[in-house]
Structures are given as C-alpha cells and as structure tokens.
C-alpha cells in the first residue's frame, strides 16, 4: 500500500475516533459542573447531580443499538459511508448541546432535549468504533495489522485528554461567564474538528476487504441474523474479551477520583493529575504494544496484560492506602498507563481476526458495545456499591477486578492467533477460534 494512502487511513481512523470520544467525555465533565444546575435544577443538589449522571449513563445502554444499526449499514453498503454518517451524527448532536436553551428558558424541554441529544451521541458512537477499527485493520499490510489496529484505540485516551484539557481552560474563566456561555464553547468548537474528520474520511476509498466481499457477491442479506446464526460463539468471545478492557479502565480512570477524594483524603486535583499522567503514558504505549503484537501475536500480549491485571488488583489499592500523592500517581500509572495498554492495544485487531469479512463490522461491534454496556458503564457503580456494602473495604473491589480478568481469560482461551495469516480468506472458510 502506498505510504500516502497508509498515512491518510491511519489519520482518518484516529481523528474520527478521537473526536467521537472527545464529544462523549466532554458531556461527562460538563454534566457534573453545569448540567446539574442549568438543565436538572433541584432543591437538593445531590438529586440534580444524580439526574445529570443518569443522563450520562443512558448512552452506554443505547450504544449497542447504534452498533446494530450502523454495523448493518457498514456490512451492507460499506465502511466509509457509515463512518461519514456516524461522525456527522455525533457532530450535530454535540453542536446542538452547545446551542440548547436552559431550563430557565424553556422549562422541562431543556432536559428532555439534552437527553435526546445524548442518546443520539450514544447511537453515533455505537457505530463509530467498529468502522474506525476496520478502516485501519482492513487496509493494513499483514505484517503491520496489529499496529494499524491499535491506532483507533488511541482515540479513547486522546478524546479523554482533549476533553479534560479544554474544560480545564474553560474553568479558568470567571464562574459567572463560564456558567452563562463559556461551557458552550467546547461543544461548538468540536464542529471544526468534525469538518476536518469528514474531509479526511471523504478522501479515502472503501476498504479492500469490503470491495472483495462486493465483488464475490457475498454481502449478507441481514448481517445481524447472519452473525447470530453463524458466529454467535465469536460474539460471546468478544463480549467476554471486552470485560477486562473496560471495567478496570473505569475503575482506574473514573472511580479512583471519587474513591481517592471521598475515602482517602486526596485532593481532586491530585487524583485528576494522576489519571491524566497515566492516560498520556498509555496513549504513547498503545501503538508500541500494537506493533509488538505483530511480532509476538495478539493473544500472548492480551493474556499477559490480563494476568498482570489479576496480580496487580490488591497491590493497586495497597499503594493508594498509603496516603502518598506520589504513590497514588505511581499506582495509576502502573494500572492504567502500563498494564491496561497491551490489552486495549490488541483488542480490536484480535476481534477483527475472528469474524468473517461479510459480517465483521456487525460481529466486532456487537461484542464491543454489549461488553461496554455490561461491564463499562456499571463498573464505577458496582465498585461504589461494594464499598458501601463492605464498610469501605477495598477487598471486594480488588476481587471484582480479578473476576473481570478471569472472565476475559476464559473467553479468549479458544481464540487462534492469526498474526501471520491473510485477513480475508474465502468467507466460508474464515475462522478465528479453535
């Protein structure tokens, strides 16, 4: 593949993914600072905050629906057209949030419209990940598939960093100005990123894998039914494989902030700095790990990272318990920055390699989004509930991390490592499990 095309494909998969996650995490940050006051007003501030967070959580459960809708389109008419549509949808929803009148202006319609736009975001994101991943993987040379597949995975952490950075700048404004109009700026600015992402994506041709399926006349009539009929085992493997990638991420990246500040006496700034530093490190390591998987395989890296996650669960909390900011930063770097990196780096490529090309978009999306909904959106909630149930003991939370890891180890045990194989064989002969 021409180097120019290769570079454009990687940029297209990374930029789109980063924009989608930037918009997604931006909502989560603003929900706690602004939406609870301007869109969910209540005499009890806690109620307003809970309603605001509930609107954040809703999108986790709508994502599988978006995944089903857009993966169907992606397996029927192509990856490129679907990706343009998902990015446009997210961009319109995010811009709409930035222009939305508050409760004081239009009353109950304000939270209703905000929730509707949040659901649109979730639907768009549900279809984005699979398409961005396949854009990279299906264009990749066989010997660099792991590296190409790791690039879209950086979108999660880059989006998180962008969202945190922009909101940090905005909160430096006088509070009255920020609450009046300043919070809207990041939502509106994201439309510029969307236009850039669309321009990049429109300049790319359809992926070679989808073209081959079209030429052979092997496009599935109903990709969802075809997937559930012929590759339901692979879907279950993908769901299970996603568990250890998503639950610890939200423990190390989200739960840690409330746990460290509420139970251990750390400042919010110290906890957020620890997460930010670890996120920068994992962003750098993800492509390194993806490239490494081209040499030693996806499965060994994934299993190695998962075993380290099991071994680290208790030491992680022990480090936090020492009350040292330095040790908290080190603990977060080890968990989120280092151990999590190989797991997320190879996840998408490994999923892509176990599904047939004519239902690949549907298969990986179902596994990823169902796993995210079951294990990701619920992780901070489960961890908080365990603390409350067991007198603030971290032991059940550490055991929870271990259980998620064991589930994923069992799930991927039968996966065949295909690092040296051509991605697209005859559709009827493709298989990614033993």
GROMACS .gro file of C-alpha atoms in nm:
model
  434
    1UNK     CA    1   0.000   0.000   0.000
    2UNK     CA    2   0.119   0.349  -0.088
    3UNK     CA    3   0.264   0.535   0.212
    4UNK     CA    4   0.044   0.838   0.146
    5UNK     CA    5  -0.271   0.622   0.150
    6UNK     CA    6  -0.145   0.439   0.457
    7UNK     CA    7  -0.088   0.766   0.643
    8UNK     CA    8  -0.428   0.904   0.544
    9UNK     CA    9  -0.605   0.586   0.658
   10UNK     CA   10  -0.437   0.599   0.999
   11UNK     CA   11  -0.515   0.969   1.041
   12UNK     CA   12  -0.878   0.912   0.935
   13UNK     CA   13  -0.928   0.628   1.183
   14UNK     CA   14  -0.756   0.816   1.467
   15UNK     CA   15  -0.909   1.162   1.410
   16UNK     CA   16  -1.264   1.036   1.385
   17UNK     CA   17  -1.231   0.812   1.688
   18UNK     CA   18  -1.069   1.091   1.893
   19UNK     CA   19  -1.343   1.340   1.801
   20UNK     CA   20  -1.617   1.096   1.892
   21UNK     CA   21  -1.464   1.023   2.233
   22UNK     CA   22  -1.383   1.391   2.293
   23UNK     CA   23  -1.752   1.474   2.246
   24UNK     CA   24  -1.851   1.178   2.462
   25UNK     CA   25  -1.622   1.258   2.757
   26UNK     CA   26  -1.690   1.631   2.728
   27UNK     CA   27  -2.051   1.562   2.821
   28UNK     CA   28  -1.942   1.364   3.127
   29UNK     CA   29  -1.728   1.652   3.254
   30UNK     CA   30  -1.988   1.921   3.190
   31UNK     CA   31  -2.262   1.704   3.343
   32UNK     CA   32  -2.110   1.742   3.690
   33UNK     CA   33  -2.022   2.112   3.654
   34UNK     CA   34  -2.306   2.265   3.454
   35UNK     CA   35  -2.593   2.038   3.351
   36UNK     CA   36  -2.686   1.952   3.709
   37UNK     CA   37  -2.756   2.323   3.769
   38UNK     CA   38  -2.880   2.456   3.434
   39UNK     CA   39  -3.072   2.156   3.298
   40UNK     CA   40  -3.161   1.945   3.603
   41UNK     CA   41  -3.234   2.203   3.872
   42UNK     CA   42  -3.348   2.066   4.208
   43UNK     CA   43  -3.384   2.187   4.563
   44UNK     CA   44  -3.148   1.905   4.657
   45UNK     CA   45  -2.813   1.947   4.469
   46UNK     CA   46  -2.748   1.573   4.501
   47UNK     CA   47  -3.066   1.494   4.312
   48UNK     CA   48  -2.964   1.729   4.032
   49UNK     CA   49  -2.621   1.565   4.014
   50UNK     CA   50  -2.769   1.214   4.010
   51UNK     CA   51  -3.008   1.309   3.728
   52UNK     CA   52  -2.717   1.460   3.536
   53UNK     CA   53  -2.507   1.145   3.579
   54UNK     CA   54  -2.805   0.929   3.485
   55UNK     CA   55  -2.822   1.111   3.151
   56UNK     CA   56  -2.450   1.032   3.108
   57UNK     CA   57  -2.505   0.661   3.181
   58UNK     CA   58  -2.801   0.633   2.941
   59UNK     CA   59  -2.575   0.645   2.637
   60UNK     CA   60  -2.388   0.332   2.748
   61UNK     CA   61  -2.705   0.132   2.704
   62UNK     CA   62  -2.807   0.295   2.375
   63UNK     CA   63  -2.464   0.227   2.221
   64UNK     CA   64  -2.543  -0.138   2.133
   65UNK     CA   65  -2.850  -0.017   1.941
   66UNK     CA   66  -2.634   0.229   1.748
   67UNK     CA   67  -2.388  -0.051   1.692
   68UNK     CA   68  -2.656  -0.280   1.545
   69UNK     CA   69  -2.793  -0.008   1.315
   70UNK     CA   70  -2.462   0.117   1.180
   71UNK     CA   71  -2.285  -0.218   1.162
   72UNK     CA   72  -2.576  -0.339   0.947
   73UNK     CA   73  -2.517  -0.042   0.715
   74UNK     CA   74  -2.140  -0.097   0.729
   75UNK     CA   75  -2.168  -0.462   0.624
   76UNK     CA   76  -2.428  -0.379   0.355
   77UNK     CA   77  -2.305  -0.060   0.185
   78UNK     CA   78  -1.952  -0.012   0.316
   79UNK     CA   79  -1.731   0.112   0.600
   80UNK     CA   80  -1.654   0.457   0.455
   81UNK     CA   81  -2.013   0.577   0.406
   82UNK     CA   82  -2.109   0.456   0.752
   83UNK     CA   83  -1.817   0.636   0.917
   84UNK     CA   84  -1.908   0.964   0.748
   85UNK     CA   85  -2.264   0.928   0.877
   86UNK     CA   86  -2.165   0.842   1.237
   87UNK     CA   87  -1.922   1.134   1.257
   88UNK     CA   88  -2.182   1.374   1.117
   89UNK     CA   89  -2.441   1.248   1.365
   90UNK     CA   90  -2.210   1.297   1.662
   91UNK     CA   91  -2.111   1.642   1.539
   92UNK     CA   92  -2.472   1.759   1.502
   93UNK     CA   93  -2.566   1.625   1.848
   94UNK     CA   94  -2.267   1.792   2.015
   95UNK     CA   95  -2.324   2.126   1.841
   96UNK     CA   96  -2.691   2.102   1.940
   97UNK     CA   97  -2.589   2.072   2.305
   98UNK     CA   98  -2.383   2.388   2.275
   99UNK     CA   99  -2.683   2.579   2.139
  100UNK     CA  100  -2.950   2.432   2.367
  101UNK     CA  101  -3.157   2.674   2.581
  102UNK     CA  102  -3.150   2.601   2.956
  103UNK     CA  103  -3.428   2.502   3.196
  104UNK     CA  104  -3.478   2.865   3.291
  105UNK     CA  105  -3.560   2.950   2.928
  106UNK     CA  106  -3.772   2.659   2.802
  107UNK     CA  107  -3.853   2.465   3.117
  108UNK     CA  108  -3.882   2.087   3.111
  109UNK     CA  109  -3.800   2.074   2.738
  110UNK     CA  110  -3.439   2.161   2.823
  111UNK     CA  111  -3.354   1.830   2.999
  112UNK     CA  112  -3.570   1.635   2.753
  113UNK     CA  113  -3.384   1.774   2.451
  114UNK     CA  114  -3.049   1.732   2.625
  115UNK     CA  115  -3.120   1.364   2.694
  116UNK     CA  116  -3.235   1.314   2.333
  117UNK     CA  117  -2.911   1.466   2.203
  118UNK     CA  118  -2.714   1.247   2.446
  119UNK     CA  119  -2.891   0.940   2.310
  120UNK     CA  120  -2.803   1.049   1.954
  121UNK     CA  121  -2.439   1.075   2.069
  122UNK     CA  122  -2.458   0.720   2.206
  123UNK     CA  123  -2.609   0.586   1.884
  124UNK     CA  124  -2.336   0.755   1.677
  125UNK     CA  125  -2.058   0.628   1.900
  126UNK     CA  126  -2.204   0.278   1.891
  127UNK     CA  127  -2.140   0.260   1.519
  128UNK     CA  128  -1.816   0.461   1.509
  129UNK     CA  129  -1.574   0.228   1.686
  130UNK     CA  130  -1.621  -0.073   1.460
  131UNK     CA  131  -1.593   0.132   1.144
  132UNK     CA  132  -1.283   0.323   1.256
  133UNK     CA  133  -1.118  -0.002   1.357
  134UNK     CA  134  -1.198  -0.180   1.030
  135UNK     CA  135  -1.084   0.119   0.827
  136UNK     CA  136  -0.740   0.066   0.980
  137UNK     CA  137  -0.730  -0.315   1.003
  138UNK     CA  138  -0.874  -0.392   0.658
  139UNK     CA  139  -0.628  -0.155   0.490
  140UNK     CA  140  -0.330  -0.281   0.691
  141UNK     CA  141  -0.045  -0.489   0.546
  142UNK     CA  142  -0.049  -0.836   0.704
  143UNK     CA  143   0.278  -0.777   0.888
  144UNK     CA  144   0.157  -0.446   1.041
  145UNK     CA  145  -0.207  -0.528   1.120
  146UNK     CA  146  -0.153  -0.511   1.496
  147UNK     CA  147  -0.002  -0.162   1.472
  148UNK     CA  148  -0.276  -0.033   1.241
  149UNK     CA  149  -0.547  -0.182   1.465
  150UNK     CA  150  -0.403  -0.013   1.773
  151UNK     CA  151  -0.429   0.339   1.627
  152UNK     CA  152  -0.811   0.376   1.660
  153UNK     CA  153  -0.776   0.252   2.020
  154UNK     CA  154  -0.580   0.568   2.097
  155UNK     CA  155  -0.895   0.767   2.021
  156UNK     CA  156  -1.040   0.684   2.364
  157UNK     CA  157  -0.746   0.823   2.558
  158UNK     CA  158  -0.683   1.118   2.323
  159UNK     CA  159  -1.050   1.212   2.345
  160UNK     CA  160  -1.033   1.194   2.724
  161UNK     CA  161  -0.720   1.412   2.731
  162UNK     CA  162  -0.869   1.669   2.490
  163UNK     CA  163  -1.190   1.690   2.690
  164UNK     CA  164  -1.003   1.733   3.019
  165UNK     CA  165  -0.765   1.993   2.872
  166UNK     CA  166  -1.034   2.206   2.709
  167UNK     CA  167  -1.254   2.206   3.018
  168UNK     CA  168  -0.954   2.297   3.235
  169UNK     CA  169  -0.904   2.606   3.017
  170UNK     CA  170  -1.272   2.696   3.026
  171UNK     CA  171  -1.296   2.670   3.405
  172UNK     CA  172  -1.024   2.936   3.434
  173UNK     CA  173  -1.290   3.186   3.326
  174UNK     CA  174  -1.488   3.381   3.590
  175UNK     CA  175  -1.757   3.144   3.719
  176UNK     CA  176  -2.048   3.364   3.606
  177UNK     CA  177  -1.915   3.382   3.249
  178UNK     CA  178  -1.842   3.008   3.245
  179UNK     CA  179  -2.191   2.916   3.365
  180UNK     CA  180  -2.354   3.167   3.131
  181UNK     CA  181  -2.181   3.089   2.799
  182UNK     CA  182  -1.826   2.960   2.850
  183UNK     CA  183  -1.928   2.595   2.888
  184UNK     CA  184  -2.082   2.607   2.538
  185UNK     CA  185  -1.753   2.688   2.360
  186UNK     CA  186  -1.602   2.334   2.363
  187UNK     CA  187  -1.925   2.188   2.222
  188UNK     CA  188  -1.930   2.439   1.936
  189UNK     CA  189  -1.557   2.415   1.867
  190UNK     CA  190  -1.588   2.039   1.822
  191UNK     CA  191  -1.775   2.107   1.496
  192UNK     CA  192  -1.446   2.233   1.346
  193UNK     CA  193  -1.285   1.900   1.435
  194UNK     CA  194  -1.580   1.718   1.279
  195UNK     CA  195  -1.538   1.905   0.948
  196UNK     CA  196  -1.168   1.813   0.947
  197UNK     CA  197  -1.253   1.449   1.018
  198UNK     CA  198  -1.511   1.441   0.738
  199UNK     CA  199  -1.263   1.594   0.493
  200UNK     CA  200  -1.004   1.329   0.578
  201UNK     CA  201  -1.253   1.042   0.552
  202UNK     CA  202  -1.406   1.154   0.224
  203UNK     CA  203  -1.063   1.131   0.061
  204UNK     CA  204  -1.034   0.757   0.132
  205UNK     CA  205  -1.163   0.474  -0.084
  206UNK     CA  206  -1.366   0.182   0.050
  207UNK     CA  207  -1.161  -0.085   0.231
  208UNK     CA  208  -1.011  -0.373   0.026
  209UNK     CA  209  -1.195  -0.632   0.240
  210UNK     CA  210  -1.539  -0.486   0.168
  211UNK     CA  211  -1.458  -0.447  -0.202
  212UNK     CA  212  -1.367  -0.816  -0.215
  213UNK     CA  213  -1.698  -0.914  -0.049
  214UNK     CA  214  -1.885  -0.697  -0.302
  215UNK     CA  215  -1.701  -0.847  -0.599
  216UNK     CA  216  -1.778  -1.202  -0.485
  217UNK     CA  217  -2.145  -1.121  -0.418
  218UNK     CA  218  -2.110  -1.240  -0.058
  219UNK     CA  219  -2.274  -0.943   0.118
  220UNK     CA  220  -2.500  -1.078   0.393
  221UNK     CA  221  -2.872  -1.013   0.341
  222UNK     CA  222  -2.926  -0.937   0.710
  223UNK     CA  223  -2.581  -0.911   0.876
  224UNK     CA  224  -2.720  -0.928   1.231
  225UNK     CA  225  -2.907  -1.254   1.166
  226UNK     CA  226  -2.612  -1.397   0.974
  227UNK     CA  227  -2.379  -1.311   1.262
  228UNK     CA  228  -2.604  -1.460   1.531
  229UNK     CA  229  -2.662  -1.770   1.320
  230UNK     CA  230  -2.305  -1.848   1.213
  231UNK     CA  231  -2.075  -1.665   1.457
  232UNK     CA  232  -2.260  -1.637   1.788
  233UNK     CA  233  -1.966  -1.802   1.964
  234UNK     CA  234  -1.733  -1.532   1.837
  235UNK     CA  235  -1.975  -1.264   1.959
  236UNK     CA  236  -1.971  -1.417   2.309
  237UNK     CA  237  -1.590  -1.430   2.298
  238UNK     CA  238  -1.578  -1.061   2.204
  239UNK     CA  239  -1.820  -0.967   2.484
  240UNK     CA  240  -1.611  -1.161   2.736
  241UNK     CA  241  -1.285  -1.025   2.597
  242UNK     CA  242  -1.410  -0.669   2.635
  243UNK     CA  243  -1.481  -0.708   3.009
  244UNK     CA  244  -1.121  -0.678   3.134
  245UNK     CA  245  -1.053  -0.392   2.895
  246UNK     CA  246  -1.347  -0.179   3.004
  247UNK     CA  247  -1.420  -0.245   3.375
  248UNK     CA  248  -1.065  -0.175   3.506
  249UNK     CA  249  -1.044   0.131   3.276
  250UNK     CA  250  -1.337   0.292   3.455
  251UNK     CA  251  -1.201   0.181   3.794
  252UNK     CA  252  -0.853   0.327   3.726
  253UNK     CA  253  -0.980   0.632   3.535
  254UNK     CA  254  -1.314   0.731   3.691
  255UNK     CA  255  -1.381   0.553   4.021
  256UNK     CA  256  -1.034   0.644   4.150
  257UNK     CA  257  -1.129   1.016   4.154
  258UNK     CA  258  -1.425   0.976   4.388
  259UNK     CA  259  -1.256   0.700   4.592
  260UNK     CA  260  -0.933   0.893   4.647
  261UNK     CA  261  -1.111   1.217   4.740
  262UNK     CA  262  -1.404   1.079   4.944
  263UNK     CA  263  -1.240   0.788   5.128
  264UNK     CA  264  -0.865   0.858   5.128
  265UNK     CA  265  -0.849   1.236   5.172
  266UNK     CA  266  -0.667   1.324   4.847
  267UNK     CA  267  -0.749   1.646   4.667
  268UNK     CA  268  -0.949   1.625   4.344
  269UNK     CA  269  -0.662   1.793   4.160
  270UNK     CA  270  -0.414   1.528   4.273
  271UNK     CA  271  -0.647   1.245   4.167
  272UNK     CA  272  -0.717   1.403   3.827
  273UNK     CA  273  -0.346   1.468   3.770
  274UNK     CA  274  -0.270   1.101   3.840
  275UNK     CA  275  -0.529   0.993   3.583
  276UNK     CA  276  -0.404   1.248   3.327
  277UNK     CA  277  -0.040   1.140   3.359
  278UNK     CA  278  -0.135   0.772   3.329
  279UNK     CA  279  -0.355   0.848   3.027
  280UNK     CA  280  -0.068   1.022   2.847
  281UNK     CA  281   0.157   0.722   2.911
  282UNK     CA  282  -0.097   0.467   2.789
  283UNK     CA  283  -0.162   0.677   2.476
  284UNK     CA  284   0.208   0.654   2.392
  285UNK     CA  285   0.229   0.281   2.474
  286UNK     CA  286  -0.079   0.167   2.277
  287UNK     CA  287   0.084   0.187   1.929
  288UNK     CA  288   0.406   0.041   2.073
  289UNK     CA  289   0.210  -0.258   2.204
  290UNK     CA  290   0.019  -0.286   1.876
  291UNK     CA  291   0.346  -0.301   1.685
  292UNK     CA  292   0.483  -0.555   1.932
  293UNK     CA  293   0.179  -0.777   1.871
  294UNK     CA  294   0.289  -0.802   1.507
  295UNK     CA  295   0.599  -0.979   1.632
  296UNK     CA  296   0.473  -1.200   1.917
  297UNK     CA  297   0.097  -1.216   1.849
  298UNK     CA  298  -0.219  -1.058   1.988
  299UNK     CA  299  -0.314  -1.341   2.223
  300UNK     CA  300   0.013  -1.358   2.422
  301UNK     CA  301   0.006  -0.980   2.482
  302UNK     CA  302  -0.359  -0.982   2.579
  303UNK     CA  303  -0.322  -1.278   2.817
  304UNK     CA  304  -0.003  -1.131   2.964
  305UNK     CA  305  -0.176  -0.800   3.036
  306UNK     CA  306  -0.479  -0.975   3.185
  307UNK     CA  307  -0.266  -1.190   3.418
  308UNK     CA  308  -0.081  -0.878   3.532
  309UNK     CA  309  -0.420  -0.718   3.600
  310UNK     CA  310  -0.506  -1.008   3.831
  311UNK     CA  311  -0.173  -0.986   4.013
  312UNK     CA  312  -0.197  -0.607   4.047
  313UNK     CA  313  -0.552  -0.573   4.185
  314UNK     CA  314  -0.455  -0.586   4.553
  315UNK     CA  315  -0.118  -0.401   4.528
  316UNK     CA  316  -0.303  -0.118   4.347
  317UNK     CA  317  -0.529  -0.049   4.643
  318UNK     CA  318  -0.247  -0.102   4.892
  319UNK     CA  319  -0.049   0.175   4.720
  320UNK     CA  320  -0.349   0.407   4.734
  321UNK     CA  321  -0.396   0.334   5.104
  322UNK     CA  322  -0.052   0.473   5.188
  323UNK     CA  323  -0.186   0.830   5.160
  324UNK     CA  324   0.101   0.949   4.940
  325UNK     CA  325   0.026   1.154   4.626
  326UNK     CA  326   0.342   1.015   4.464
  327UNK     CA  327   0.236   0.656   4.532
  328UNK     CA  328  -0.115   0.730   4.402
  329UNK     CA  329   0.036   0.858   4.076
  330UNK     CA  330   0.264   0.553   4.052
  331UNK     CA  331  -0.030   0.319   4.125
  332UNK     CA  332  -0.240   0.479   3.850
  333UNK     CA  333   0.047   0.478   3.601
  334UNK     CA  334   0.109   0.106   3.657
  335UNK     CA  335  -0.259   0.014   3.627
  336UNK     CA  336  -0.397   0.249   3.363
  337UNK     CA  337  -0.073   0.354   3.196
  338UNK     CA  338   0.114   0.025   3.164
  339UNK     CA  339  -0.091  -0.289   3.239
  340UNK     CA  340  -0.405  -0.173   3.056
  341UNK     CA  341  -0.213  -0.064   2.742
  342UNK     CA  342  -0.141  -0.406   2.584
  343UNK     CA  343  -0.496  -0.525   2.650
  344UNK     CA  344  -0.663  -0.235   2.472
  345UNK     CA  345  -0.396  -0.215   2.200
  346UNK     CA  346  -0.461  -0.567   2.066
  347UNK     CA  347  -0.831  -0.599   2.149
  348UNK     CA  348  -0.971  -0.456   1.824
  349UNK     CA  349  -0.730  -0.639   1.596
  350UNK     CA  350  -0.791  -0.970   1.776
  351UNK     CA  351  -1.168  -0.923   1.744
  352UNK     CA  352  -1.138  -0.838   1.374
  353UNK     CA  353  -0.941  -1.156   1.307
  354UNK     CA  354  -1.208  -1.393   1.443
  355UNK     CA  355  -1.500  -1.272   1.228
  356UNK     CA  356  -1.581  -1.339   0.864
  357UNK     CA  357  -1.536  -1.035   0.640
  358UNK     CA  358  -1.902  -1.013   0.531
  359UNK     CA  359  -2.025  -0.973   0.893
  360UNK     CA  360  -1.708  -0.839   1.052
  361UNK     CA  361  -1.848  -0.491   1.124
  362UNK     CA  362  -2.156  -0.641   1.293
  363UNK     CA  363  -1.961  -0.903   1.487
  364UNK     CA  364  -1.696  -0.681   1.641
  365UNK     CA  365  -1.948  -0.406   1.716
  366UNK     CA  366  -2.191  -0.637   1.894
  367UNK     CA  367  -1.915  -0.784   2.110
  368UNK     CA  368  -1.755  -0.450   2.190
  369UNK     CA  369  -2.070  -0.250   2.264
  370UNK     CA  370  -2.251  -0.518   2.465
  371UNK     CA  371  -1.934  -0.573   2.667
  372UNK     CA  372  -1.901  -0.198   2.723
  373UNK     CA  373  -2.263  -0.165   2.834
  374UNK     CA  374  -2.248  -0.460   3.073
  375UNK     CA  375  -1.904  -0.407   3.224
  376UNK     CA  376  -1.807  -0.045   3.149
  377UNK     CA  377  -2.099   0.178   3.241
  378UNK     CA  378  -2.166  -0.027   3.555
  379UNK     CA  379  -1.807  -0.053   3.687
  380UNK     CA  380  -1.793   0.268   3.899
  381UNK     CA  381  -2.144   0.197   4.026
  382UNK     CA  382  -2.058  -0.160   4.127
  383UNK     CA  383  -1.732  -0.051   4.291
  384UNK     CA  384  -1.912   0.220   4.491
  385UNK     CA  385  -2.185  -0.023   4.596
  386UNK     CA  386  -1.924  -0.277   4.711
  387UNK     CA  387  -1.754  -0.014   4.926
  388UNK     CA  388  -2.086   0.079   5.085
  389UNK     CA  389  -2.182  -0.283   5.147
  390UNK     CA  390  -1.849  -0.389   5.300
  391UNK     CA  391  -1.766  -0.097   5.533
  392UNK     CA  392  -1.545   0.087   5.281
  393UNK     CA  393  -1.313  -0.212   5.241
  394UNK     CA  394  -1.129  -0.221   4.908
  395UNK     CA  395  -1.102  -0.601   4.914
  396UNK     CA  396  -1.433  -0.665   4.727
  397UNK     CA  397  -1.338  -0.406   4.463
  398UNK     CA  398  -0.999  -0.573   4.410
  399UNK     CA  399  -1.177  -0.909   4.381
  400UNK     CA  400  -1.412  -0.751   4.127
  401UNK     CA  401  -1.113  -0.655   3.909
  402UNK     CA  402  -0.982  -1.012   3.939
  403UNK     CA  403  -1.319  -1.160   3.842
  404UNK     CA  404  -1.343  -0.940   3.532
  405UNK     CA  405  -0.995  -1.056   3.433
  406UNK     CA  406  -1.079  -1.424   3.480
  407UNK     CA  407  -1.395  -1.387   3.268
  408UNK     CA  408  -1.187  -1.245   2.984
  409UNK     CA  409  -0.916  -1.510   3.015
  410UNK     CA  410  -1.178  -1.782   2.980
  411UNK     CA  411  -1.340  -1.601   2.685
  412UNK     CA  412  -1.024  -1.570   2.472
  413UNK     CA  413  -0.877  -1.909   2.556
  414UNK     CA  414  -1.002  -2.067   2.230
  415UNK     CA  415  -0.900  -1.774   2.007
  416UNK     CA  416  -0.647  -1.858   1.737
  417UNK     CA  417  -0.365  -1.608   1.691
  418UNK     CA  418  -0.370  -1.502   1.325
  419UNK     CA  419  -0.084  -1.253   1.310
  420UNK     CA  420   0.081  -1.440   1.021
  421UNK     CA  421  -0.239  -1.511   0.826
  422UNK     CA  422  -0.412  -1.320   0.548
  423UNK     CA  423  -0.715  -1.143   0.698
  424UNK     CA  424  -0.962  -1.227   0.420
  425UNK     CA  425  -0.981  -1.583   0.301
  426UNK     CA  426  -1.296  -1.727   0.141
  427UNK     CA  427  -1.588  -1.622   0.359
  428UNK     CA  428  -1.697  -1.981   0.417
  429UNK     CA  429  -1.351  -2.083   0.537
  430UNK     CA  430  -1.272  -1.793   0.770
  431UNK     CA  431  -1.244  -1.887   1.133
  432UNK     CA  432  -1.079  -1.723   1.428
  433UNK     CA  433  -1.140  -1.978   1.700
  434UNK     CA  434  -1.018  -2.329   1.755
   0.00000   0.00000   0.00000
